Amino acid sequence: MKARGRRCGVIIGLFCAYVPLAAAQPAPTQWSSTEKITKGNCGEGAIANVVESAGSMNIKIFIDGKQVVDFHVPLAPDGSGNAEFQGATGLNIMEVAAGTGKRPMKNARLDGACLWSWSPK
């Protein structure tokens, strides 16, 4: 009986230690952004649906209502980040500005032919 009581105390202690850690994680932030070409002749008007959580951002890009790409951007402590992805026009790099929540992004084809800016909605 004594050992059983000790095990319950350990389990309760571990649970109590875990609860503050779980509570400290912010809820994911969701927002969208629209694309505008700033250099080149590659088209514009795509929509990005963004889900940001601690240390990571998931971006799904839609063209004419059809999802064309889904990728993750690892975020630095200041909220900035970048990631390569295969887009409708070829290999691209997405750059996310520092901060949290809705913020500017830009992407470019790796060959430099086109550059886009993304404005949060």
mmCIF file of C-alpha atoms in Angstrom, residues 1 12 26 39 57-58 60 63 71:
data_model
loop_
_atom_site.group_PDB
_atom_site.id
_atom_site.type_symbol
_atom_site.label_atom_id
_atom_site.label_comp_id
_atom_site.label_asym_id
_atom_site.label_seq_id
_atom_site.Cartn_x
_atom_site.Cartn_y
_atom_site.Cartn_z
ATOM 1 C CA MET A 1 0.000 0.000 0.000
ATOM 2 C CA ILE A 12 0.504 13.467 -9.781
ATOM 3 C CA PRO A 26 0.605 29.575 -27.470
ATOM 4 C CA LYS A 39 9.645 41.615 -60.633
ATOM 5 C CA MET A 57 4.974 28.158 -39.931
ATOM 6 C CA ASN A 58 2.961 25.984 -42.308
ATOM 7 C CA LYS A 60 -0.387 26.270 -48.152
ATOM 8 C CA ILE A 63 -3.978 29.311 -57.239
ATOM 9 C CA PHE A 71 5.482 23.462 -46.913
#
